[in-house]
Coordinates of N, CA and C and ligand atoms in Angstrom, one line a residue:
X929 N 127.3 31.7 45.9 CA 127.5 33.1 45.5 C 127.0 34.1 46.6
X930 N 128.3 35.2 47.0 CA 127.7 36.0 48.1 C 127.2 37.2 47.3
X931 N 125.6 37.5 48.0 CA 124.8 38.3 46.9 C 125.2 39.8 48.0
X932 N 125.3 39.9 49.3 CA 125.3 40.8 50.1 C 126.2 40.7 51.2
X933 N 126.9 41.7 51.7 CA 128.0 41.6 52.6 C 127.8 42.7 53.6
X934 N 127.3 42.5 54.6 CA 127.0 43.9 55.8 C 128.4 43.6 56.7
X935 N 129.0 45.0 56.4 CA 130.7 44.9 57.3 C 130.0 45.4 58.6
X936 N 131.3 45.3 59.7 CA 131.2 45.0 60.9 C 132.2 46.0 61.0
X937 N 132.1 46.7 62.6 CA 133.1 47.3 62.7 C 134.7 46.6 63.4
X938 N 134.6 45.3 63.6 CA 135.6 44.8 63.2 C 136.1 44.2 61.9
X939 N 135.6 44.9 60.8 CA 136.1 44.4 59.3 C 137.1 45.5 58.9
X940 N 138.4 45.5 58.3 CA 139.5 46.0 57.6 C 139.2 46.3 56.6
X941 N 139.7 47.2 55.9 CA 139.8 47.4 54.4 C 141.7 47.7 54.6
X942 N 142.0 46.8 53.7 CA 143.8 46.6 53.6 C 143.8 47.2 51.6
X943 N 144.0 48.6 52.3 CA 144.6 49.1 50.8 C 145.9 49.1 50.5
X944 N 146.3 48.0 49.7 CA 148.0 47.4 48.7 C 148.1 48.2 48.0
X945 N 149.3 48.9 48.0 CA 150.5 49.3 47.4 C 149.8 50.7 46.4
X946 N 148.9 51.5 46.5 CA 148.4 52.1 45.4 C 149.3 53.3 45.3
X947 N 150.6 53.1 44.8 CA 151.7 54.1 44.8 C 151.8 54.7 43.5
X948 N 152.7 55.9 43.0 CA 152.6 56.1 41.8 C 153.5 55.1 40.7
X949 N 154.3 54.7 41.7 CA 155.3 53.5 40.3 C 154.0 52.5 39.8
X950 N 153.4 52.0 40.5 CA 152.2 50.9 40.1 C 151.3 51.5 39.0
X951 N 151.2 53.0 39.1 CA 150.1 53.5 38.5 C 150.3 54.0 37.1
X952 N 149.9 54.3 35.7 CA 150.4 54.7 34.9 C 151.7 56.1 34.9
X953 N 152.2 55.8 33.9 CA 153.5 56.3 33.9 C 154.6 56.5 34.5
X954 N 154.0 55.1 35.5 CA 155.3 54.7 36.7 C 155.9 53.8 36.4
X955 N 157.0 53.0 37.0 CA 158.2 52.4 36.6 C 157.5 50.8 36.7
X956 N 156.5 50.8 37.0 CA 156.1 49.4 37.2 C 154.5 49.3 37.1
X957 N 154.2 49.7 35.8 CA 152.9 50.8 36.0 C 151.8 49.4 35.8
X958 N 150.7 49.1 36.3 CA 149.9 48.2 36.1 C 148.2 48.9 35.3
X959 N 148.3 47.8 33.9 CA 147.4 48.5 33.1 C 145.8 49.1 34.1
X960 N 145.6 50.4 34.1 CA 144.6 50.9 34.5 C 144.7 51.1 35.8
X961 N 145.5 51.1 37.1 CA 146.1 50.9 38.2 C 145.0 51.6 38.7
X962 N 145.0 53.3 38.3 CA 144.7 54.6 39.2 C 143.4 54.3 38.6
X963 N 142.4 53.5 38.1 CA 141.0 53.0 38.7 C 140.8 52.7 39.6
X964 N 141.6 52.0 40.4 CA 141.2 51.2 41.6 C 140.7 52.6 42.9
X965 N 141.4 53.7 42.5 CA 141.1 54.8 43.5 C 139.9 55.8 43.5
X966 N 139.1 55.7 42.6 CA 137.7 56.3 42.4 C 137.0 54.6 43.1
X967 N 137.2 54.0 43.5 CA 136.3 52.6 43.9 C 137.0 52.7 45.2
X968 N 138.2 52.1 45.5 CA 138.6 52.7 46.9 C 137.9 54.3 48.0
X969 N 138.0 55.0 47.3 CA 137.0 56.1 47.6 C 135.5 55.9 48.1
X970 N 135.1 55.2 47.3 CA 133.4 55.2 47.6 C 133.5 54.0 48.6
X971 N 134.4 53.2 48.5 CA 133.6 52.1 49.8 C 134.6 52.4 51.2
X972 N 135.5 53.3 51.5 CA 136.5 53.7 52.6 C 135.5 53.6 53.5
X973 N 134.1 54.7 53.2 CA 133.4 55.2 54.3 C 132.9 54.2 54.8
X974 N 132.6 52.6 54.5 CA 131.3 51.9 54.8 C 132.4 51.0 55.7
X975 N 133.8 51.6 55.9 CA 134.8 50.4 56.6 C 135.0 51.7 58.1
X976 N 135.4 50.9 59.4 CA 135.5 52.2 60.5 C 137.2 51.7 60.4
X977 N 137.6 50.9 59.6 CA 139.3 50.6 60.0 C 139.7 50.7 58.6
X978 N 141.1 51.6 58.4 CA 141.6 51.3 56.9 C 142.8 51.5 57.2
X979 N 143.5 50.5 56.7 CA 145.3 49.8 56.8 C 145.9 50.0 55.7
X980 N 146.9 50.8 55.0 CA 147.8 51.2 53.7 C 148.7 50.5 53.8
X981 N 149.4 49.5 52.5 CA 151.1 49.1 52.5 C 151.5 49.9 51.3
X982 N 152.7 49.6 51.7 CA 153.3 50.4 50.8 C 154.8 49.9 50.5
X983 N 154.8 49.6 48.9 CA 156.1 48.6 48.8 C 157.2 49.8 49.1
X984 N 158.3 49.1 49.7 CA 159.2 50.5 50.0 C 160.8 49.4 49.9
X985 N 161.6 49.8 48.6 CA 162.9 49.0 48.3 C 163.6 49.8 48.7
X986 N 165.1 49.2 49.0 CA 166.3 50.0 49.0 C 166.7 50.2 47.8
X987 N 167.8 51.0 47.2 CA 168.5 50.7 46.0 C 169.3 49.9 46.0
X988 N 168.9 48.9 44.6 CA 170.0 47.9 44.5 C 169.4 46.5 45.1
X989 N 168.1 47.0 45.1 CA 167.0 45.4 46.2 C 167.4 44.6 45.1
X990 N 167.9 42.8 45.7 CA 167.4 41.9 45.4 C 166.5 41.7 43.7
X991 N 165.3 42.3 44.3 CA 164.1 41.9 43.2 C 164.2 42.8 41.9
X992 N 165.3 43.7 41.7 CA 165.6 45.0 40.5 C 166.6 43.8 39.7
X993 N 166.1 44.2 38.5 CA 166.7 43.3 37.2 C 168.2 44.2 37.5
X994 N 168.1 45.4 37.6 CA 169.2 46.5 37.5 C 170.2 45.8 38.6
X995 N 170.0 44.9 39.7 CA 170.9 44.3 40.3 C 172.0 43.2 39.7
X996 N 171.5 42.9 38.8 CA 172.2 41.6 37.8 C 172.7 42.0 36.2
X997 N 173.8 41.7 36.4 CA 174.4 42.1 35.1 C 173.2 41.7 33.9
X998 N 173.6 40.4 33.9 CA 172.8 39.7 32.7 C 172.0 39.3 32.9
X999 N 170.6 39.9 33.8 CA 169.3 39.6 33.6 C 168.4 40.4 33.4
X1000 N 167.3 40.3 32.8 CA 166.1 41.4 32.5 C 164.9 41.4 33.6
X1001 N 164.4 42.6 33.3 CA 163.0 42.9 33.7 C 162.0 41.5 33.7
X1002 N 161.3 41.0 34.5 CA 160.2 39.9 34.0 C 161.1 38.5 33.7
X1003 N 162.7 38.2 34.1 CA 162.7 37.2 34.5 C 162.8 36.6 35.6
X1004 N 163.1 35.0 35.7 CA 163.5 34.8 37.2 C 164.6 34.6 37.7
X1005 N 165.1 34.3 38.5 CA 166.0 33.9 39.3 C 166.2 33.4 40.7
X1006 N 166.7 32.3 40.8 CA 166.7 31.1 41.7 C 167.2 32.1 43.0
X1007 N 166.6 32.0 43.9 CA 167.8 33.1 45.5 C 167.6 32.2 46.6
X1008 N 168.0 32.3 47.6 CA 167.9 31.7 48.7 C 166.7 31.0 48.8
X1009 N 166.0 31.9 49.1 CA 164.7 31.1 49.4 C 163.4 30.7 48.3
X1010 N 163.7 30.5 47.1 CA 163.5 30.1 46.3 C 163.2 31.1 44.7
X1011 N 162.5 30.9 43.5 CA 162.3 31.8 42.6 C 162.0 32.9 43.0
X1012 N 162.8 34.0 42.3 CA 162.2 35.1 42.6 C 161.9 36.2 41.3
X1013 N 161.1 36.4 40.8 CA 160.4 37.0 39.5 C 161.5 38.5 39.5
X1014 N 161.8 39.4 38.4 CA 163.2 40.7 39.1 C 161.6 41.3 37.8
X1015 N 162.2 42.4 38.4 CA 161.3 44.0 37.6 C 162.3 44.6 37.8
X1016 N 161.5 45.8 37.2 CA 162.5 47.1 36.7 C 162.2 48.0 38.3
X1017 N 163.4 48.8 38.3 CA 163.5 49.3 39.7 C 162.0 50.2 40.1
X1018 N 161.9 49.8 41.0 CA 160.7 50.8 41.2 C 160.3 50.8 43.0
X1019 N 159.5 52.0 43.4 CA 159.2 52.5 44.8 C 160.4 52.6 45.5
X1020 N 160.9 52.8 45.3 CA 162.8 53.0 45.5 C 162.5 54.3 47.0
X1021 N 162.7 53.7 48.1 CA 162.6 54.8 49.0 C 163.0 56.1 48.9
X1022 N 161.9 57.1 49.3 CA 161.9 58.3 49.5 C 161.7 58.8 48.3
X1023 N 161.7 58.1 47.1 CA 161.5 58.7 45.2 C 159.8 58.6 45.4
X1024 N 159.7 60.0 44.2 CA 158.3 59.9 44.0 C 157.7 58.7 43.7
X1025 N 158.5 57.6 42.6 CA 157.4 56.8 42.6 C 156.9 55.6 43.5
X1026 N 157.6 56.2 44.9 CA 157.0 55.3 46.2 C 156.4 55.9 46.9
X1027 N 155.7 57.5 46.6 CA 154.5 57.6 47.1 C 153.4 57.4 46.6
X1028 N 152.4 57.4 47.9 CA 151.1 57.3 47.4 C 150.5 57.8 46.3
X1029 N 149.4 57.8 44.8 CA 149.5 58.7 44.2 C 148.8 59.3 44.5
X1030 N 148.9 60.9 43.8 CA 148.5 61.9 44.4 C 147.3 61.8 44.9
X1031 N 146.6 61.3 44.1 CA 144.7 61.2 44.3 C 143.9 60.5 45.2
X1032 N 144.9 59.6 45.8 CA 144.2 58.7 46.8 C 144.2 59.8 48.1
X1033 N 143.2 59.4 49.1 CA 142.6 60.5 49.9 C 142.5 59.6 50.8
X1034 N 143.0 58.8 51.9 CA 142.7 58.2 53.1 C 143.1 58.8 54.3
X1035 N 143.0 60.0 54.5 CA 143.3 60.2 55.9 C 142.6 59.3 57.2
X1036 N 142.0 58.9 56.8 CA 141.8 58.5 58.2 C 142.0 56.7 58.5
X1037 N 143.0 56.5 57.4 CA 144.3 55.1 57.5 C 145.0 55.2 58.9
X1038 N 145.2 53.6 59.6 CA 145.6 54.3 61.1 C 146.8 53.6 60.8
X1039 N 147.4 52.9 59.6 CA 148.6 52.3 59.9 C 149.2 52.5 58.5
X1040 N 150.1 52.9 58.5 CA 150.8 52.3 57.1 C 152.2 51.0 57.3
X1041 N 152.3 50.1 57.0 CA 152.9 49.2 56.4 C 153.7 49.3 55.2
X1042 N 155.1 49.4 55.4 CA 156.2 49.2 54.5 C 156.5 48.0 54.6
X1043 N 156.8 47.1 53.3 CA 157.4 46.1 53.0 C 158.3 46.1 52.0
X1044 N 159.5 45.0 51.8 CA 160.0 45.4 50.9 C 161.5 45.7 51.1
X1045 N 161.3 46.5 52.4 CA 162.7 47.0 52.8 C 164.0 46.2 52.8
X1046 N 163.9 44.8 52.9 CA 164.9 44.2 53.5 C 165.9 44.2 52.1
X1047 N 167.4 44.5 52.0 CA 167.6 44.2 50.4 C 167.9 43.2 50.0
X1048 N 167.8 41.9 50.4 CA 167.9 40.5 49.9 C 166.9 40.0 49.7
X1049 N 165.4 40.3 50.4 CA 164.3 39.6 50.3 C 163.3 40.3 49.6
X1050 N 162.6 40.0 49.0 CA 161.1 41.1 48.4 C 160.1 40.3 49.2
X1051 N 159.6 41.3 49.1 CA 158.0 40.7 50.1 C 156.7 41.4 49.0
X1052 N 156.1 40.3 48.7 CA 154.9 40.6 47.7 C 153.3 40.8 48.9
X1053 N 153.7 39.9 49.9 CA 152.4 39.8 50.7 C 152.6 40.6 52.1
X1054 N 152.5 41.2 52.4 CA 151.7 42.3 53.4 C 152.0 41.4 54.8
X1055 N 152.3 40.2 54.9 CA 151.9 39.4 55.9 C 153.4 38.5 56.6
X1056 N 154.2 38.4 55.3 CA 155.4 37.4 55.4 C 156.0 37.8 54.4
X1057 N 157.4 38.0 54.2 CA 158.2 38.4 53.1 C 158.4 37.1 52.2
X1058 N 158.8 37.3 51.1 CA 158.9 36.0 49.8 C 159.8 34.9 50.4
X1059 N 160.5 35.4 51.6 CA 161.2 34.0 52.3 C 159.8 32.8 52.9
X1060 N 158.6 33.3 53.1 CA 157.6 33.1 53.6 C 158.0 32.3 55.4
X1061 N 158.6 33.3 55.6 CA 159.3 32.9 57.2 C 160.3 34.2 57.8
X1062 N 160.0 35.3 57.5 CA 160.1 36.7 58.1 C 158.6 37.3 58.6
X1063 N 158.3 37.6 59.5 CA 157.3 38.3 59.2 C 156.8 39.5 59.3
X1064 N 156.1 40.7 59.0 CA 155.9 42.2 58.7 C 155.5 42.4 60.6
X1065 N 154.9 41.6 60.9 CA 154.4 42.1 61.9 C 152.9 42.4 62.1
X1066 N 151.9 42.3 60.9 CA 150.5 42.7 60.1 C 149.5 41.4 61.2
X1067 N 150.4 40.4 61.1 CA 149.2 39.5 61.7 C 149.2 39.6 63.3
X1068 N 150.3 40.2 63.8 CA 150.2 40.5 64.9 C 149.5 41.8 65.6
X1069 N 149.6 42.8 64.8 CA 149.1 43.8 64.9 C 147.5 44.1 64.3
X1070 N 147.1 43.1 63.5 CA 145.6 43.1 63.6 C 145.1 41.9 64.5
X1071 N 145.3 41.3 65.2 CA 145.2 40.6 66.1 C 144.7 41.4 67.1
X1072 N 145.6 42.0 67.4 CA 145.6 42.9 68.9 C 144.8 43.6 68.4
X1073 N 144.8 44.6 67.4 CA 143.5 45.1 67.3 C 142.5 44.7 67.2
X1074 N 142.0 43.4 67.4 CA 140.6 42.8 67.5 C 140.0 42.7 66.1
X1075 N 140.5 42.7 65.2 CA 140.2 42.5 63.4 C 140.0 40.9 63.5
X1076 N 138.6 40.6 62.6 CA 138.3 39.2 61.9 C 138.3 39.3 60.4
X1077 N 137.6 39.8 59.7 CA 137.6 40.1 58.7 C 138.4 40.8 58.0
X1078 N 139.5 40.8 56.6 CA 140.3 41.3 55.6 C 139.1 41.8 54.2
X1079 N 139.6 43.1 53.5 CA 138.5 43.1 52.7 C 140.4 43.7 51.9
X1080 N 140.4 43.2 51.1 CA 141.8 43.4 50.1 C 141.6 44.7 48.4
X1081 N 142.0 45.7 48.6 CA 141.9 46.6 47.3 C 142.8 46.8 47.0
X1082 N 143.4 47.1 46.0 CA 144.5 47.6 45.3 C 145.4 46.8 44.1
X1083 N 146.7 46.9 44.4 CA 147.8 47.2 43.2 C 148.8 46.0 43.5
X1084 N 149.2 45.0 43.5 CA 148.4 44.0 41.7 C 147.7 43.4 42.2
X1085 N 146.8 43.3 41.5 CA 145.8 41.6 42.3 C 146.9 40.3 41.9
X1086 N 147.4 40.5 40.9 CA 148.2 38.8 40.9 C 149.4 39.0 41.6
X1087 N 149.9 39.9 42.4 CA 151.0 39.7 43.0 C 151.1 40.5 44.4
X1088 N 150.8 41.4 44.9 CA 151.3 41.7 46.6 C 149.4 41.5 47.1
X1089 N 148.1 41.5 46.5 CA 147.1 41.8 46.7 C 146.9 40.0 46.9
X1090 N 147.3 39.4 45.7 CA 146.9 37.9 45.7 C 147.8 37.1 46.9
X1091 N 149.4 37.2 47.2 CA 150.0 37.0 48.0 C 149.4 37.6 49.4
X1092 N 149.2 39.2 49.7 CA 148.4 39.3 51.0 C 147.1 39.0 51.3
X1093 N 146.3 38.2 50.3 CA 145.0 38.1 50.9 C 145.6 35.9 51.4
X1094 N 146.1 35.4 50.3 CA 146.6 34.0 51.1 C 146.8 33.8 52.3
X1095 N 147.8 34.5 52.7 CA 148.5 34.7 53.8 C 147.4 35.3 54.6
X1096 N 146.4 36.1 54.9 CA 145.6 36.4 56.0 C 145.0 35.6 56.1
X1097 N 144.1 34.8 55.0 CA 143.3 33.5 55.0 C 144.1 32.5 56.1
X1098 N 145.2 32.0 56.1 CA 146.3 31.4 56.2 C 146.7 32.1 57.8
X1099 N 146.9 33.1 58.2 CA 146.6 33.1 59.6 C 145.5 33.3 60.5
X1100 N 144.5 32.7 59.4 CA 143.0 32.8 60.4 C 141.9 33.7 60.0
X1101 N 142.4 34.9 59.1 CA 141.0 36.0 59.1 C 140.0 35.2 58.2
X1102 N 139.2 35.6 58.6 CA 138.3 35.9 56.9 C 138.3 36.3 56.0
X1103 N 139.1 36.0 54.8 CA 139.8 37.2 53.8 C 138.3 37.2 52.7
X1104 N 138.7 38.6 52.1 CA 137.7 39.1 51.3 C 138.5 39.9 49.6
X1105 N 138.4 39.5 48.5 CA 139.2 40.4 47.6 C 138.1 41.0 46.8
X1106 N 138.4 42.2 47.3 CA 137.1 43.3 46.0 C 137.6 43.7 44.7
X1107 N 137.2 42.4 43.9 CA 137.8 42.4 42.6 C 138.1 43.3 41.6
X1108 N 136.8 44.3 42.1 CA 136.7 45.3 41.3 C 137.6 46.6 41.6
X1109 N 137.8 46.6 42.9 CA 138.7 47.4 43.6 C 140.6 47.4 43.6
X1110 N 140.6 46.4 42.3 CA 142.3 45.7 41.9 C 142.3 45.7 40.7
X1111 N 143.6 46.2 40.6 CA 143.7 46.0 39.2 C 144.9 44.9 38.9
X1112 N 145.4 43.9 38.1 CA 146.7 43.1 37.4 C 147.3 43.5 37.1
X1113 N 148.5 42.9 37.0 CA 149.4 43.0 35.7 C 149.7 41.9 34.6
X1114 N 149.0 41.3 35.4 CA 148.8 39.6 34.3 C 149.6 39.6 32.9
X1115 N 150.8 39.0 33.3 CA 151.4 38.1 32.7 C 151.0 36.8 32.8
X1116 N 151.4 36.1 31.9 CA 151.8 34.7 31.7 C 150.5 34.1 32.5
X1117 N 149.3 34.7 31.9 CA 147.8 34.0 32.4 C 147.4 34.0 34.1
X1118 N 148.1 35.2 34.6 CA 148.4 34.7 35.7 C 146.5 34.3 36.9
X1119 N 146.0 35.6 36.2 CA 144.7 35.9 37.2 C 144.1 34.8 37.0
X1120 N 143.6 33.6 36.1 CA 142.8 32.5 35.9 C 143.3 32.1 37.1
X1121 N 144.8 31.5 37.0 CA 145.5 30.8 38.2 C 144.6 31.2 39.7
X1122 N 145.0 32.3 39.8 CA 144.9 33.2 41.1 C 143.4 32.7 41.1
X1123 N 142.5 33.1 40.6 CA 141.2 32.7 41.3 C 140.9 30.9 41.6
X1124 N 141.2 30.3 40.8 CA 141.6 29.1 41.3 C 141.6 29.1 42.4
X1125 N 143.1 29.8 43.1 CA 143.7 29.5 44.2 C 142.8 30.3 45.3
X1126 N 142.4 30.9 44.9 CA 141.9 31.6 45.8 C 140.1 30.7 46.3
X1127 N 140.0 30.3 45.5 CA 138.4 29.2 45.8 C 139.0 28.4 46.5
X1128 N 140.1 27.5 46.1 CA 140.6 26.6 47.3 C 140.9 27.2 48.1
X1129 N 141.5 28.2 48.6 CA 142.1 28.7 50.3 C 140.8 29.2 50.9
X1130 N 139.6 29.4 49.9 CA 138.4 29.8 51.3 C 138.4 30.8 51.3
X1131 N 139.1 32.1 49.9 CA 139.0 33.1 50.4 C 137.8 33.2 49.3
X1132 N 137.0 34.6 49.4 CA 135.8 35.1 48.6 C 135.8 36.6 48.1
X1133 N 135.6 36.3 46.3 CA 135.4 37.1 46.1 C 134.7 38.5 45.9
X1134 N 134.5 39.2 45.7 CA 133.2 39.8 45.8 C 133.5 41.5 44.9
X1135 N 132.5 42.1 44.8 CA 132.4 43.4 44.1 C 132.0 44.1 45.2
X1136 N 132.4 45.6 44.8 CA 132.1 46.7 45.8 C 130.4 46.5 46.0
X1137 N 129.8 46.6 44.8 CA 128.2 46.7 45.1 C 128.2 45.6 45.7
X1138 N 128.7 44.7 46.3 CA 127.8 43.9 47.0 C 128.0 44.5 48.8
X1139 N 128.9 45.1 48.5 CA 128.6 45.9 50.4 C 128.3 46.8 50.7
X1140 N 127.8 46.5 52.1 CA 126.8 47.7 52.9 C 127.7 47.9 54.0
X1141 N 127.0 49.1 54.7 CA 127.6 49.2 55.9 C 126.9 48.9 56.9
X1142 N 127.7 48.3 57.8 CA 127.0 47.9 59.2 C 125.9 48.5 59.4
X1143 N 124.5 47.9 60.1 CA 123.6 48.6 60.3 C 123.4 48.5 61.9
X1144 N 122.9 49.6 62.6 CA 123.5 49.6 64.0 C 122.6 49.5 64.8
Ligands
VGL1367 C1 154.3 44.4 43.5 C2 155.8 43.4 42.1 C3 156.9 43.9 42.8 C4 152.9 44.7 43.9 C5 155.4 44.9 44.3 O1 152.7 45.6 44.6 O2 152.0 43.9 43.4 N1 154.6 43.7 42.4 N2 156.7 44.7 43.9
ZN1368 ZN1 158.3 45.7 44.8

């Protein structure tokens, strides 16, 4: 059990997807979403690096139930590169509910990251699209910027939050998910799974109060 965590100024804070479709009375709203942004807020300042994604579809993506005659919201479907879960249309480029919501306040974010874009593929993780063999460009670009550590906040933890902290584990960082700083959408038991998986890949969880800021 990690009781204490002093960030580094090579530590990230990677804030997922906190758009208004994710957030209540959005097209894909995740119960209690716009908590995660009064908690995002208070620990921005203890990080000197903060990275935003931001799911961003075309119309008519792939992953929209609205693409298939006879399929719904929340089921699956077999595609190329294997299951792919469909939802209701949502972050639909340039519509409000693909911006950030109003409340979140990170100016001083040096990258934003769109995923999502491609219309055949959905990409849940920040790192590699759901083909898990495209990639965003994220691992390359925190590389070069000298980043070791991932600290993961946001919008879902069981799906682009849980997918992009794998995947950084998985090209080497030290991934970190601030539990408290994410909210679910937990279907079908998903979060029990997810922490599971997350103990075996070596990633660690942790709560906001357990970090400090670098001491110099
Ligand atoms: C997400 C489902 C579809 C997410 C994005 O941000 O977790 N989930 N697209
Ligand atoms: Zn999406």
């Amino acid at each position: 059990m990690v009781t204490a965590m002093h960030l580094t100024p090579t530590d990230l804070l990677l804030v997922v997807d906190v758009q208004n479709d994710f957030c209540p009375g959005g097209a894909l709203a995740v119960p209690d979403g716009d908590a995660v942004i009064p908690v995002i807020h208070r620990i921005a300042p203890l990080f000197s690096h903060v990275i935003l994604t931001q799911d961003w579809h075309p119309e008519g993506h792939t992953s929209f139930a609205s693409s298939y005659v006879t399929r719904k919201a929340f089921e699956q479907v077999e595609l190329s590169y294997g299951l792919q879960t469909l939802w209701p249309d949502h972050c639909i480029q340039g519509t409000p509910g693909a911006e950030f919501h109003p409340a979140l306040h990170l100016p001083q974010a040096e990258l934003i990251l769109r995923k999502g874009f491609r219309p055949h593929v959905d990409s849940y993780s920040a790192f590699f699209e759901n083909d898990h063999a495209t990639p965003t460009g994220l691992d390359g670009y925190l590389r070069e910027r000298g980043f070791h550590r991932v600290f993961l906040a946001g919008l879902a933890y069981d799906y682009c939050v849980h997918y992009s902290a794998l995947d950084a584990r998985r090209a080497g960082f030290e991934t970190f998910v601030l539990r408290d700083a994410c909210r679910a959408i937990d279907f079908a038991g998903s979060v029990a799974r997810i922490q599971t998986d997350f103990a075996k890949a070596g990633i660690i969880e942790l709560n906001t109060n357990q970090l400090s800021a670098a001491t110099p």
